[in-house]
Amino acid sequence: MTLNPRYHPVRRSTVCLSTDHEYLFDPRVQRKRCCTWKMQMVPVPEQAYGNFFEGDCYITTLNSTGQMDIHYWIGNTSSQDEQGAAAIYVTQMDEFLGGKPIQHREVQGCESPKFQSYFKSGMVYKKGGVESGFRHVDTNVYNILRLLHIKGMKNITATEVNVSWNSFNKGDIFLLDMGKVIIQWNGPESNRREKLKAVLLANDIRDRERGGRAQIAVVEGGCEGDSPELMKIMETVLGKREGPLKEAIPDDRPDLYQTSNIRLYQVSDASGSLVVQEVATQPLTQDLLHSSDCYIVDQGGVSISVWKGKDASPEERRSALSRAVGFIKAKNYPSSTHVEVMCEGGESAMFKQLFKTWKEKGQTRGLGSTYSVGKTAKVDQIKFDVMQLHACPELAAQERMVDDASGEVQVWRIENLELQEVPQNTHGQFYGGDCYLVLYTYMKSNKQQYILYMWLGRHATQDEITACAYQAVNVDNKYNGAPVQVRVTMGKEPRHFLAIFKGKLIIYEGGTGRAGVVNPDPGVRLFQVRGEQEWNTKATEVPARASSLNSNDVFLLKTEQMCYLWYGKGCSGDEREMGKAMADLLSKQDKQTVMESQEPAEFWVALGGKAPYASNKRLQQEKPLHQPRLFECSNQTGRFLMTEIDEFTQEDLDEDDVMLLDTWDEIFLWIGRSANDYETNEAHTSAVEYLNTHPAGRDPGTPIITVKQGFEPPTFTGWFNAWDPHKWSVSVTLYVFSFYTRAIIKATGIPAELLINKGPGELPNEVDPGKKEEYLSDADFELLLGSSRTDFNRLPKWRQNHLKKEAGLF
């Protein structure tokens, strides 16, 4: 099965990989699909993308932003020979491209979110295979009768099932496709978004397979009596329904897509035969991977990743995929287990997420510093320009700064479970025995924005912590839900929190700041000062003993007679200056500067004597590169699920749900306007569980930030490409009628199912048949037409009409 590789000018939709033909493959083409037929590769017409025959195997390639992905898809009834042939073709394609692509093994019904995201209108599973007649798509054939079972929320699939009432159930949606007429039957327990997604699929079938010459109609399963003519058609095809409908089928999906049971296996042929042996469990570190070998990372049977070292033997690299499949069988994992294969230097973002640390060659560290593998170089630090934040939201996101911290600050302490305002002259002083609320107000586009920080002391009581959360809700309500809420645990203060106190943030280990309460005087206190500028400096109390010192930092030792400023050998001039300023805040006593290794005897006596401490030269702390991940948190299927969204955009934020955005250093919970209380409460619980079970051993103190729809700060929006700040602005349009005036608020809109594929006589009285799109809610508008109202109105009229026709709104 030798392929003769040769570049050939090919269109985006065509590729031929065959044992009987030359290998026509152009990696410059962004996406191609072909399927195996009689152990050969045949091209799939572009209009048939998204249609999969269950008896076949398919290969899909995608080249985006310099990264190529090769997916091979296995149909449920495909033969072992076809599956093997597809795997061989993928391996040969990978070798031809120098091992750069990431290979993915996909199985029908268990496709990865990345693969599903390629087919925006959904995936259709068809019975049979290529040999049953799938050579091309004839848009003029109407001799069709099939029933499609629709499943899914964000990415839907449609499976051909028996054309019988026995295939129906209460919770899902079914398309009865009769060629010239397609009837969409919505189960009584199906939800709004599922219905809209099914409409899009029905429109896609009409346009791509019928050339736009088929009619689409909708029947609500809970109100079948409202559609007597359509029910007559259905009963003519399906017969009279006898007995009740089946109960809804729950989605077969784990509640969380990750598991903490991570194991690393080494694949080696050093002994003369290939051997797979376990070498580590989570949390994994990058130094466990050696270039001379291949490795398998087992994510608890949910997913298998294969890593190929650049110096591994050709046999190890070539057999990596087959070894992964054999590994799945040996572990008795489901045959649908997802497999991802990559080479050293071409790791996927998901793979890197499994490791505690990950560094790249030439990796950038923050603003102006770089990390080079195997080198130690002096790097010029570039000052952080806060004025760029709103002009560049991606910078705000990376730096976790919404502005220059010059806004207004209000601070309250929880006292007797109520709020007690903290005097301004003590702003920045936080005691470990207290809880605080900090409200920060700033201006953006001449409009006030708010951030509400909840600071929880390490030694605060559970009642105080609960009261802090309760009072935060009250403050949030006072500002009509506008504040972004940030939960801050002691010692894990985010950068912006430090900045708003202008270099005056002091954290005491215990005690309270309540008026009239005298805290026990320890006599000697030691504070560690970290930071080079006002916006990133804090002083944290540490145990007053020598072992707490660190050569890389500044420490303040406060005794009854003196305040010592101890400068470690590794601290910079800027750090020393901030230490001096912090010493003036902490103590009015005389100050004495102490250089490391030149300490007076009194200094060591105050610390209880000399003792070993961290004195190594400061090492560059390279920041792990972790791609942000977005999860949808929803109970629309009847139980709470977290579903990851691949290659996310702003359009993926669904106003009916709660979304979890993981940027590694912070967790954002985005609350849609129409999200229910159950989803909101469960999302908070799941965010904590997400951190605790993360395979990379994540810090459970990672800040969890709550963001409301329409009030997103740049630290959130910067993770999204081309964020539209006006996307969810509420506009009101008044329609004047001859007898009265009605106000239609677009944010609410008319349900889409009352507008789609409806003639003038079927529409609500107030709807203009020529402007159906104007009556949609903002969310439905974007879902059906694929753009915001602003972008849609910029399009030429012919393009608008084309989109309206595709969506059933023309």
mmCIF file with all atom_site columns, C-alpha atoms in Angstrom, residues 12 19-20 66 113 123 141 189-190 218 274 315 332 367 392 416 433 443 446 482 497 526 530 625 645 698 798 806:
data_model
loop_
_atom_site.group_PDB
_atom_site.id
_atom_site.type_symbol
_atom_site.label_atom_id
_atom_site.label_alt_id
_atom_site.label_comp_id
_atom_site.label_asym_id
_atom_site.label_entity_id
_atom_site.label_seq_id
_atom_site.pdbx_PDB_ins_code
_atom_site.Cartn_x
_atom_site.Cartn_y
_atom_site.Cartn_z
_atom_site.occupancy
_atom_site.B_iso_or_equiv
_atom_site.pdbx_formal_charge
_atom_site.auth_seq_id
_atom_site.auth_comp_id
_atom_site.auth_asym_id
_atom_site.auth_atom_id
_atom_site.pdbx_PDB_model_num
ATOM 1  C CA . ARG A 1 12  ? -10.703 23.037 -1.213 1.00 0.00 ? 12  ARG A CA 1
ATOM 2  C CA . THR A 1 19  ? -4.017  2.656  -3.833 1.00 0.00 ? 19  THR A CA 1
ATOM 3  C CA . ASP A 1 20  ? -4.980  2.917  -7.488 1.00 0.00 ? 20  ASP A CA 1
ATOM 4  C CA . GLY A 1 66  ? -0.202  26.887 11.484 1.00 0.00 ? 66  GLY A CA 1
ATOM 5  C CA . PRO A 1 113 ? -15.741 18.627 20.718 1.00 0.00 ? 113 PRO A CA 1
ATOM 6  C CA . MET A 1 123 ? -23.514 15.697 11.908 1.00 0.00 ? 123 MET A CA 1
ATOM 7  C CA . VAL A 1 141 ? -33.580 13.556 -5.849 1.00 0.00 ? 141 VAL A CA 1
ATOM 8  C CA . GLU A 1 189 ? -39.565 17.788 27.020 1.00 0.00 ? 189 GLU A CA 1
ATOM 9  C CA . SER A 1 190 ? -37.078 19.142 24.468 1.00 0.00 ? 190 SER A CA 1
ATOM 10 C CA . VAL A 1 218 ? -42.717 22.020 12.691 1.00 0.00 ? 218 VAL A CA 1
ATOM 11 C CA . LEU A 1 274 ? 8.209   -2.844 21.993 1.00 0.00 ? 274 LEU A CA 1
ATOM 12 C CA . GLU A 1 315 ? 9.348   1.846  14.511 1.00 0.00 ? 315 GLU A CA 1
ATOM 13 C CA . ASN A 1 332 ? -10.817 -3.013 28.587 1.00 0.00 ? 332 ASN A CA 1
ATOM 14 C CA . LEU A 1 367 ? 5.728   41.585 29.601 1.00 0.00 ? 367 LEU A CA 1
ATOM 15 C CA . CYS A 1 392 ? -5.914  45.937 24.015 1.00 0.00 ? 392 CYS A CA 1
ATOM 16 C CA . ASN A 1 416 ? -21.406 40.446 63.890 1.00 0.00 ? 416 ASN A CA 1
ATOM 17 C CA . GLY A 1 433 ? -9.183  36.522 61.465 1.00 0.00 ? 433 GLY A CA 1
ATOM 18 C CA . MET A 1 443 ? -15.093 54.283 34.462 1.00 0.00 ? 443 MET A CA 1
ATOM 19 C CA . ASN A 1 446 ? -18.171 57.059 30.395 1.00 0.00 ? 446 ASN A CA 1
ATOM 20 C CA . ALA A 1 482 ? -23.506 45.010 37.691 1.00 0.00 ? 482 ALA A CA 1
ATOM 21 C CA . PHE A 1 497 ? -6.403  43.637 44.027 1.00 0.00 ? 497 PHE A CA 1
ATOM 22 C CA . LEU A 1 526 ? 8.345   39.257 60.458 1.00 0.00 ? 526 LEU A CA 1
ATOM 23 C CA . ARG A 1 530 ? 7.293   41.196 47.389 1.00 0.00 ? 530 ARG A CA 1
ATOM 24 C CA . LEU A 1 625 ? 1.701   28.261 28.735 1.00 0.00 ? 625 LEU A CA 1
ATOM 25 C CA . ILE A 1 645 ? -16.444 24.073 23.757 1.00 0.00 ? 645 ILE A CA 1
ATOM 26 C CA . ARG A 1 698 ? -4.146  22.823 40.379 1.00 0.00 ? 698 ARG A CA 1
ATOM 27 C CA . TRP A 1 798 ? -28.775 40.197 -1.431 1.00 0.00 ? 798 TRP A CA 1
ATOM 28 C CA . GLU A 1 806 ? -31.266 29.724 4.838  1.00 0.00 ? 806 GLU A CA 1
#
